[in-house]
Coordinates of C-alpha atoms in Angstrom, one line a residue:
M146 CA -44.0 -21.9 -24.2
S147 CA -42.5 -19.7 -26.8
L148 CA -43.9 -16.3 -27.6
S149 CA -43.1 -13.8 -30.4
S150 CA -39.8 -12.0 -30.7
P151 CA -39.9 -8.4 -29.6
V152 CA -40.5 -5.3 -31.8
T153 CA -39.4 -1.8 -31.0
R154 CA -41.9 0.7 -29.6
T155 CA -41.5 4.1 -28.0
V156 CA -42.4 4.6 -24.4
G157 CA -45.4 6.7 -25.5
D158 CA -46.6 3.8 -27.6
L159 CA -46.3 1.4 -24.7
I160 CA -48.2 3.7 -22.4
A161 CA -51.0 4.0 -24.9
R162 CA -51.1 0.2 -25.3
Y163 CA -50.9 -0.8 -21.6
D164 CA -52.2 2.0 -19.5
A165 CA -55.4 0.3 -18.6
N166 CA -57.2 0.0 -15.3
A167 CA -55.8 -2.9 -13.3
P168 CA -55.7 -4.0 -9.6
R169 CA -52.7 -3.3 -7.4
Y170 CA -52.7 -7.0 -6.5
T171 CA -52.2 -6.6 -2.7
S172 CA -54.3 -9.8 -2.7
Y173 CA -55.7 -12.4 -5.1
P174 CA -58.7 -12.5 -5.4
T175 CA -58.8 -8.7 -5.0
A176 CA -61.0 -6.9 -2.6
A177 CA -63.2 -5.9 -5.5
Q178 CA -64.2 -9.6 -5.8
F179 CA -65.4 -9.9 -2.1
T180 CA -69.1 -10.6 -1.8
P181 CA -71.7 -10.7 1.1
A182 CA -71.9 -14.4 0.4
V183 CA -69.0 -14.8 2.9
G184 CA -70.1 -13.4 6.2
A185 CA -69.7 -13.6 10.0
R186 CA -70.7 -17.3 10.2
Q187 CA -68.1 -18.4 7.7
W188 CA -65.4 -16.1 9.3
G189 CA -66.1 -17.7 12.6
D190 CA -65.7 -21.2 11.1
W191 CA -62.4 -20.1 9.5
L192 CA -61.1 -18.7 12.8
A193 CA -62.0 -22.0 14.6
R194 CA -59.7 -24.0 12.2
A195 CA -57.1 -21.3 11.5
P196 CA -53.5 -22.7 11.7
L197 CA -51.8 -21.3 14.8
D198 CA -48.5 -23.1 14.7
Q199 CA -47.0 -19.9 13.5
A200 CA -47.6 -16.5 15.1
V201 CA -50.4 -14.5 13.5
S202 CA -50.3 -10.8 12.4
L203 CA -52.7 -8.2 13.8
Y204 CA -54.0 -5.2 11.8
L205 CA -55.8 -2.5 13.8
H206 CA -57.6 0.2 11.7
I207 CA -58.0 3.7 13.1
P208 CA -60.5 5.5 10.9
F209 CA -59.9 9.0 12.1
C210 CA -58.0 12.0 10.7
K211 CA -57.6 15.6 11.8
R212 CA -58.1 16.7 8.2
L213 CA -59.3 15.1 5.0
C214 CA -56.7 15.0 2.3
W215 CA -58.4 15.1 -1.1
Y216 CA -56.2 12.4 -2.7
C217 CA -56.9 9.9 0.1
G218 CA -58.3 6.4 -0.8
C219 CA -58.5 5.1 2.7
N220 CA -61.5 4.5 4.9
T221 CA -61.4 7.4 7.2
R222 CA -63.2 10.6 8.4
A223 CA -62.2 13.9 10.0
M224 CA -62.8 13.6 13.8
N225 CA -61.5 15.5 16.8
R226 CA -63.8 14.4 19.6
E227 CA -61.7 12.4 22.1
S228 CA -64.7 10.6 23.5
V229 CA -65.6 9.1 20.1
I230 CA -62.1 7.9 19.6
A231 CA -61.8 6.5 23.1
S232 CA -65.0 4.6 22.7
Y233 CA -63.7 3.2 19.4
V234 CA -60.7 1.8 21.3
D235 CA -63.1 0.1 23.7
L236 CA -64.8 -1.6 20.8
L237 CA -61.6 -2.7 19.2
L238 CA -60.8 -4.6 22.4
R239 CA -64.4 -6.0 22.3
E240 CA -63.9 -7.2 18.7
A241 CA -60.7 -8.9 19.8
D242 CA -62.7 -10.8 22.4
L243 CA -65.2 -11.9 19.8
V244 CA -62.5 -13.2 17.5
L245 CA -60.7 -15.0 20.3
E246 CA -64.0 -16.6 21.4
R247 CA -64.3 -18.1 17.9
I248 CA -60.7 -19.3 17.8
G249 CA -61.0 -20.9 21.2
R250 CA -57.2 -21.3 21.7
P251 CA -54.3 -19.1 22.8
V252 CA -52.9 -16.9 20.0
R253 CA -49.3 -15.8 19.5
V254 CA -48.8 -12.6 17.6
G255 CA -45.7 -11.9 15.6
S256 CA -46.5 -8.4 14.3
I257 CA -49.0 -5.6 14.9
H258 CA -49.8 -2.9 12.3
L259 CA -51.7 0.3 13.2
G260 CA -53.3 1.7 10.0
G261 CA -55.8 4.3 9.1
G262 CA -56.7 7.0 8.9
T263 CA -54.3 8.5 11.3
P264 CA -53.4 6.2 14.3
N265 CA -51.8 9.1 16.1
M266 CA -55.2 10.6 16.4
L267 CA -55.4 8.2 19.4
A268 CA -54.6 10.0 22.7
P269 CA -51.4 8.7 24.2
S270 CA -53.4 7.2 27.1
D271 CA -55.7 5.4 24.6
L272 CA -52.7 4.1 22.6
E273 CA -51.2 2.6 25.8
R274 CA -54.6 1.3 26.9
L275 CA -55.1 -0.4 23.5
F276 CA -51.8 -2.2 23.7
A277 CA -52.3 -3.2 27.3
G278 CA -55.6 -4.7 26.2
M279 CA -53.9 -6.6 23.3
A280 CA -51.2 -7.9 25.6
A281 CA -53.9 -9.1 28.0
R282 CA -55.6 -11.0 25.2
F283 CA -52.8 -12.3 23.0
D284 CA -49.4 -13.7 23.6
L285 CA -47.1 -10.9 22.4
G286 CA -43.9 -12.6 23.6
D287 CA -42.8 -13.3 20.0
C288 CA -44.0 -9.9 18.6
F289 CA -41.0 -8.8 16.6
E290 CA -42.6 -5.7 15.0
I291 CA -45.0 -3.0 16.0
A292 CA -45.7 -0.6 13.1
A293 CA -47.8 2.5 12.7
E294 CA -48.8 4.9 9.9
L295 CA -48.5 8.5 11.2
D296 CA -49.3 12.0 10.1
P297 CA -46.3 14.2 11.1
E298 CA -48.6 17.3 11.5
V299 CA -50.6 15.6 14.2
L300 CA -47.6 13.9 16.0
T301 CA -46.9 15.2 19.5
P302 CA -43.9 14.6 21.9
E303 CA -46.4 12.9 24.3
W304 CA -47.5 10.5 21.6
V305 CA -44.0 9.7 20.6
E306 CA -43.1 8.9 24.2
A307 CA -46.1 6.6 24.5
A308 CA -45.1 4.9 21.2
G309 CA -41.7 4.3 22.8
R310 CA -43.4 2.7 25.8
I311 CA -45.5 0.3 23.7
G312 CA -42.4 -0.7 21.7
L313 CA -43.0 0.9 18.3
T314 CA -40.3 -0.4 16.0
R315 CA -41.4 0.9 12.6
A316 CA -43.3 4.0 11.4
S317 CA -44.5 5.3 8.1
L318 CA -44.7 9.1 7.8
G319 CA -47.0 10.5 5.2
V320 CA -45.2 13.1 3.1
Q321 CA -46.6 12.8 -0.5
D322 CA -45.0 16.0 -1.9
L323 CA -43.4 19.1 -0.2
S324 CA -44.3 21.6 -2.9
P325 CA -46.8 24.2 -1.4
D326 CA -48.6 24.4 -4.7
V327 CA -49.2 20.6 -4.8
Q328 CA -50.1 20.6 -1.1
A329 CA -52.7 23.2 -1.7
A330 CA -54.2 21.2 -4.5
V331 CA -54.7 18.2 -2.2
N332 CA -55.5 20.0 1.1
R333 CA -52.4 18.7 2.9
P334 CA -50.1 21.5 4.1
E335 CA -46.9 20.1 5.6
R336 CA -43.5 21.5 6.3
F337 CA -40.3 19.5 6.0
E338 CA -39.2 20.7 9.4
T339 CA -42.2 18.9 10.9
I340 CA -41.3 15.7 9.1
R341 CA -37.6 16.0 10.2
W342 CA -38.7 16.5 13.9
A343 CA -41.0 13.5 13.7
A344 CA -38.2 11.3 12.3
E345 CA -35.7 12.4 14.9
A346 CA -38.1 12.1 17.8
L347 CA -39.3 8.6 16.8
R348 CA -35.7 7.4 16.4
A349 CA -34.8 8.8 19.8
Q350 CA -37.5 6.5 21.3
G351 CA -36.1 3.4 19.7
L352 CA -37.6 3.2 16.2
V353 CA -35.5 0.9 14.1
S354 CA -37.1 1.4 10.6
L355 CA -38.5 4.6 9.2
N356 CA -40.6 4.6 6.0
L357 CA -41.7 7.7 4.2
D358 CA -44.8 7.6 1.9
L359 CA -44.5 9.7 -1.2
M360 CA -46.7 10.0 -4.3
Y361 CA -46.4 10.9 -7.9
G362 CA -49.2 11.9 -10.3
L363 CA -50.7 14.4 -7.9
P364 CA -52.4 17.6 -9.2
R365 CA -50.0 20.3 -10.3
Q366 CA -47.1 17.9 -9.7
T367 CA -44.0 17.9 -11.9
V368 CA -40.8 16.0 -12.2
E369 CA -39.1 19.0 -10.5
N370 CA -41.5 18.8 -7.6
V371 CA -40.8 15.1 -7.1
I372 CA -37.0 15.5 -7.2
T373 CA -37.0 18.5 -4.9
T374 CA -39.1 16.5 -2.4
L375 CA -36.7 13.6 -2.6
G376 CA -33.7 15.8 -2.2
L377 CA -35.1 16.9 1.2
V378 CA -36.4 13.7 2.5
T379 CA -33.4 11.5 1.6
T380 CA -31.3 13.7 4.0
L381 CA -33.3 11.8 6.7
R382 CA -31.9 8.5 5.4
P383 CA -35.2 6.6 5.9
E384 CA -34.8 2.9 5.7
R385 CA -37.7 2.6 3.3
I386 CA -39.5 4.9 0.9
A387 CA -42.8 4.0 -0.8
L388 CA -43.5 5.9 -4.0
F389 CA -47.2 5.4 -4.9
G390 CA -48.9 6.5 -8.0
Y391 CA -52.0 8.6 -7.1
A392 CA -55.1 6.7 -7.9
H393 CA -57.8 9.1 -9.1
V394 CA -61.1 7.2 -8.5
P395 CA -63.7 9.9 -7.7
W396 CA -66.5 7.5 -8.6
M397 CA -65.4 5.5 -5.5
K398 CA -64.0 8.3 -3.3
P399 CA -66.3 11.3 -3.8
H400 CA -64.0 13.7 -2.0
Q401 CA -61.5 13.3 -4.8
K402 CA -64.0 15.4 -6.9
L403 CA -62.4 18.4 -5.1
I404 CA -59.3 17.8 -7.2
K405 CA -59.5 19.5 -10.6
D406 CA -59.1 17.1 -13.5
A407 CA -57.2 19.8 -15.4
D408 CA -54.6 19.9 -12.7
L409 CA -53.7 16.2 -13.0
P410 CA -50.7 15.1 -15.0
D411 CA -51.4 12.8 -17.9
A412 CA -50.0 9.3 -18.2
P413 CA -46.7 10.2 -19.9
A414 CA -46.1 12.9 -17.3
R415 CA -46.8 10.4 -14.5
F416 CA -44.5 7.9 -16.1
L417 CA -41.7 10.5 -16.3
Q418 CA -42.2 11.4 -12.6
S419 CA -42.0 7.8 -11.4
Q420 CA -39.0 6.9 -13.5
A421 CA -37.1 10.1 -12.5
A422 CA -37.8 9.3 -8.9
A423 CA -36.6 5.8 -9.3
R424 CA -33.3 6.9 -10.9
Y425 CA -32.7 9.5 -8.2
L426 CA -33.3 7.0 -5.3
T427 CA -31.2 4.2 -6.8
G428 CA -28.4 6.8 -7.4
K429 CA -28.5 7.7 -3.8
G430 CA -28.2 4.1 -2.6
W431 CA -31.8 2.8 -2.1
T432 CA -32.6 -0.6 -3.6
P433 CA -35.7 -0.8 -5.7
I434 CA -38.2 -3.2 -4.2
G435 CA -41.0 -4.5 -6.5
L436 CA -43.1 -1.9 -8.2
D437 CA -43.1 1.1 -5.9
H438 CA -40.9 0.6 -2.8
F439 CA -37.2 1.4 -2.1
A440 CA -35.1 0.3 0.8
L441 CA -31.5 0.8 2.0
P442 CA -29.5 -2.4 1.5
H443 CA -29.3 -3.2 5.3
D444 CA -33.1 -3.0 5.7
G445 CA -35.1 -6.2 6.1
L446 CA -37.2 -5.5 3.0
A447 CA -34.0 -5.5 0.8
A448 CA -32.8 -8.6 2.6
A449 CA -36.1 -10.4 1.9
Q450 CA -35.9 -9.5 -1.8
R451 CA -32.3 -10.8 -2.1
A452 CA -33.4 -14.1 -0.5
G453 CA -36.6 -14.4 -2.6
R454 CA -38.8 -14.1 0.6
L455 CA -40.4 -10.8 -0.3
R456 CA -44.2 -10.9 0.2
R457 CA -47.1 -8.7 -0.7
N458 CA -50.3 -8.0 1.3
F459 CA -52.7 -5.2 2.0
Q460 CA -50.0 -3.0 3.5
G461 CA -47.9 -3.4 0.3
Y462 CA -44.5 -5.1 0.1
T463 CA -43.6 -6.8 3.4
T464 CA -41.4 -9.4 5.1
D465 CA -44.5 -10.7 6.9
A466 CA -45.1 -14.4 6.0
A467 CA -47.7 -15.1 8.6
P468 CA -50.5 -17.4 7.1
V469 CA -53.1 -15.7 9.4
L470 CA -53.9 -12.0 9.5
I471 CA -56.5 -10.8 11.9
G472 CA -57.9 -7.4 11.1
L473 CA -59.8 -5.4 13.8
G474 CA -61.8 -2.2 13.3
V475 CA -63.8 -0.6 10.5
S476 CA -63.1 -2.0 7.0
S477 CA -60.2 -4.1 8.2
I478 CA -59.3 -7.1 6.0
S479 CA -58.4 -10.5 7.5
Q480 CA -57.0 -13.6 6.0
T481 CA -56.6 -17.3 6.7
P482 CA -55.8 -20.1 4.3
D483 CA -59.5 -20.5 3.8
G484 CA -60.0 -17.0 2.4
Y485 CA -60.4 -13.3 3.0
V486 CA -63.0 -11.3 4.9
Q487 CA -63.6 -7.6 5.3
N488 CA -65.3 -5.8 8.2
L489 CA -68.2 -3.4 7.8
S490 CA -67.0 -0.1 6.3
Q491 CA -69.5 2.2 7.9
E492 CA -68.4 3.0 11.4
R493 CA -72.0 3.2 12.8
E494 CA -72.7 -0.3 11.5
W495 CA -69.4 -1.7 12.8
R496 CA -70.1 -0.2 16.3
A497 CA -73.6 -1.7 16.4
A498 CA -72.4 -5.2 15.4
V499 CA -69.6 -5.3 17.9
S500 CA -71.8 -3.9 20.7
A501 CA -74.3 -6.6 19.9
G502 CA -71.6 -9.3 20.3
D503 CA -71.5 -10.1 16.5
L504 CA -68.4 -10.4 14.3
P505 CA -68.7 -7.3 12.1
T506 CA -68.0 -9.1 8.9
A507 CA -69.4 -7.5 5.7
R508 CA -68.1 -9.6 2.9
G509 CA -65.3 -11.9 1.8
V510 CA -64.2 -14.6 -0.6
A511 CA -63.3 -18.2 -0.1
L512 CA -60.0 -19.5 -1.5
G513 CA -59.8 -22.7 -3.6
P514 CA -56.7 -24.4 -4.9
Q515 CA -56.9 -22.5 -8.2
D516 CA -57.1 -19.2 -6.4
A517 CA -54.1 -20.0 -4.3
F518 CA -52.2 -21.1 -7.4
V519 CA -53.0 -17.9 -9.4
G520 CA -52.4 -15.8 -6.3
A521 CA -48.9 -17.2 -5.9
I522 CA -48.1 -16.5 -9.6
I523 CA -49.2 -12.9 -9.2
E524 CA -47.3 -12.4 -5.9
R525 CA -44.1 -13.7 -7.4
L526 CA -44.5 -11.5 -10.4
M527 CA -45.2 -8.4 -8.2
C528 CA -42.3 -9.2 -5.9
D529 CA -39.6 -10.8 -8.1
F530 CA -40.7 -9.8 -11.6
A531 CA -40.3 -13.5 -12.5
V532 CA -42.1 -16.8 -11.8
D533 CA -41.8 -20.5 -12.7
V534 CA -45.4 -21.4 -13.3
A535 CA -44.7 -25.1 -13.3
E536 CA -42.9 -24.9 -10.0
V537 CA -45.8 -22.9 -8.4
A538 CA -48.3 -25.4 -9.9
A539 CA -46.6 -28.3 -8.4
R540 CA -46.6 -26.7 -4.9
H541 CA -50.3 -26.1 -5.2
G542 CA -51.3 -29.4 -6.6
C543 CA -52.5 -27.8 -9.9
T544 CA -51.5 -28.1 -13.5
T545 CA -50.2 -25.4 -15.8
D546 CA -53.2 -26.1 -18.1
S547 CA -55.4 -24.2 -15.7
V548 CA -53.7 -20.9 -16.6
A549 CA -53.4 -21.7 -20.3
G550 CA -55.7 -18.8 -21.1
A551 CA -53.0 -16.4 -19.9
W552 CA -50.5 -17.1 -22.6
P553 CA -52.4 -15.8 -25.6
L554 CA -53.0 -12.6 -23.6
L555 CA -49.3 -12.3 -22.9
E556 CA -48.3 -12.5 -26.6
R557 CA -48.3 -8.8 -27.1
F558 CA -46.2 -8.2 -24.0
A559 CA -43.6 -10.5 -25.5
E560 CA -43.8 -8.8 -28.9
D561 CA -43.1 -5.4 -27.2
G562 CA -40.2 -6.7 -25.1
L563 CA -42.0 -6.4 -21.8
I564 CA -41.6 -10.0 -20.8
A565 CA -39.5 -13.0 -21.7
V566 CA -40.8 -16.5 -21.7
E567 CA -38.8 -19.8 -21.7
G568 CA -41.1 -22.8 -21.3
P569 CA -43.1 -22.3 -18.0
Q570 CA -40.7 -19.6 -16.8
L571 CA -41.8 -16.0 -17.2
S572 CA -39.8 -12.9 -16.4
V573 CA -40.7 -9.2 -16.7
T574 CA -37.9 -7.2 -18.4
P575 CA -36.7 -3.9 -17.1
L576 CA -38.7 -2.2 -19.8
G577 CA -41.8 -4.1 -18.7
R578 CA -41.6 -3.5 -14.9
P579 CA -43.7 -0.3 -14.8
F580 CA -46.5 -2.4 -16.5
V581 CA -46.2 -5.5 -14.2
R582 CA -49.8 -5.0 -13.0
A583 CA -51.0 -5.4 -16.6
V584 CA -48.9 -8.6 -16.9
C585 CA -50.4 -10.0 -13.7
A586 CA -53.9 -9.2 -15.0
A587 CA -53.4 -11.7 -17.8
F588 CA -53.6 -14.5 -15.1
D589 CA -56.7 -13.0 -13.5
P590 CA -60.0 -14.0 -15.1
A591 CA -61.9 -11.3 -13.4
A592 CA -59.5 -8.4 -14.3
V593 CA -61.6 -7.1 -17.2
A594 CA -64.9 -7.4 -15.5
I595 CA -63.8 -5.3 -12.5
A596 CA -61.5 -2.9 -14.3
N597 CA -63.6 0.1 -13.4
R598 CA -62.9 -0.6 -9.7
H599 CA -59.2 0.0 -10.1
A600 CA -56.8 2.8 -11.0
R601 CA -54.7 3.1 -14.2
V602 CA -51.5 1.0 -14.5
V603 CA -49.3 4.1 -15.2

């Protein structure tokens, strides 16, 4: 299919045209499309017929933090009572039992991801107890990766030692920005010396891949703040860096109302921050990965991109190709080829369901052939900035006619030089890469209807 020849527009013009609300496309359909029509019974049926010829992935959600960061979009709460956290571990293991009862077969696990919240809010003894429980329930013999999202300010030598004993291989440290002014505006004080200690301590215990989470678009943040932060953290030579745009959605996350709108950079300023950071990191030797990740050339993420095997899931860009993801804990999302489900998001309700012996499923969405087809198009665009729609259609037993409605929507992207189209092959140009979420939305029939559930593209 041939689209119009490009015209010349300024970056400001492009931002004005394309800075709409759009999903981050960590799944398709997106979590905003999950409904209560898919519940515990359907999840149990999907588990019973889940393909287990490949190892599955486990996601364990720890919904506790020592402090509430005002920018946070995660499902978490401030909690320091050890008894509450310990009882949560008990129920995670109980939920694992409930899942395995529905599966009815041995399950091999290839990777385990601890997310949150702050997983290092677990006492070291509870961390080890949790993993001993998982090893007693699942076959971890092929588990090649154990990863955790960590708050450096909460990390202790005792926790690091326990992480070494359970075999932690990859960790993500939350940094965001090291400017005291920006930190004050989001209620997250943090010193670089703390981050450096955490990185060195974890590597001494056998960590093989370190990721640092950074953000742009935060209140009071400037290009200078971003580059100063990068100048410090790159001295640690993390294998990966994630550079996320702050999503200001106070209508969904009420605590974000504590952030003053007047302190937020506008879309052009956000764009300049993200592009300056990308130039800095590529100049220092990190390979850009998809929309917002960077990796050193030897890291597995960079290797997956070179080989065309990069994937995208609820943790962002990943090398994980497992067809089954089992999420345990409050708000966790699970996936099989049949569809997605999400657990109850209120901790009290989740605890009650698990204690009663029920799968704590709140909502989900079933996947049909068309969903898998569109999802594959979007994943390749998010990962490779290119897709052969005919090739993807053939793999999924669909026809390109079923996405014919996308092409008229893409006309203006081609006019502005953001994409190039040759027949069924679509590629996003370097100019268009910051707007790739908007390109993906052209293939998503629900994108406009659920736009207010998502953050801005830029």
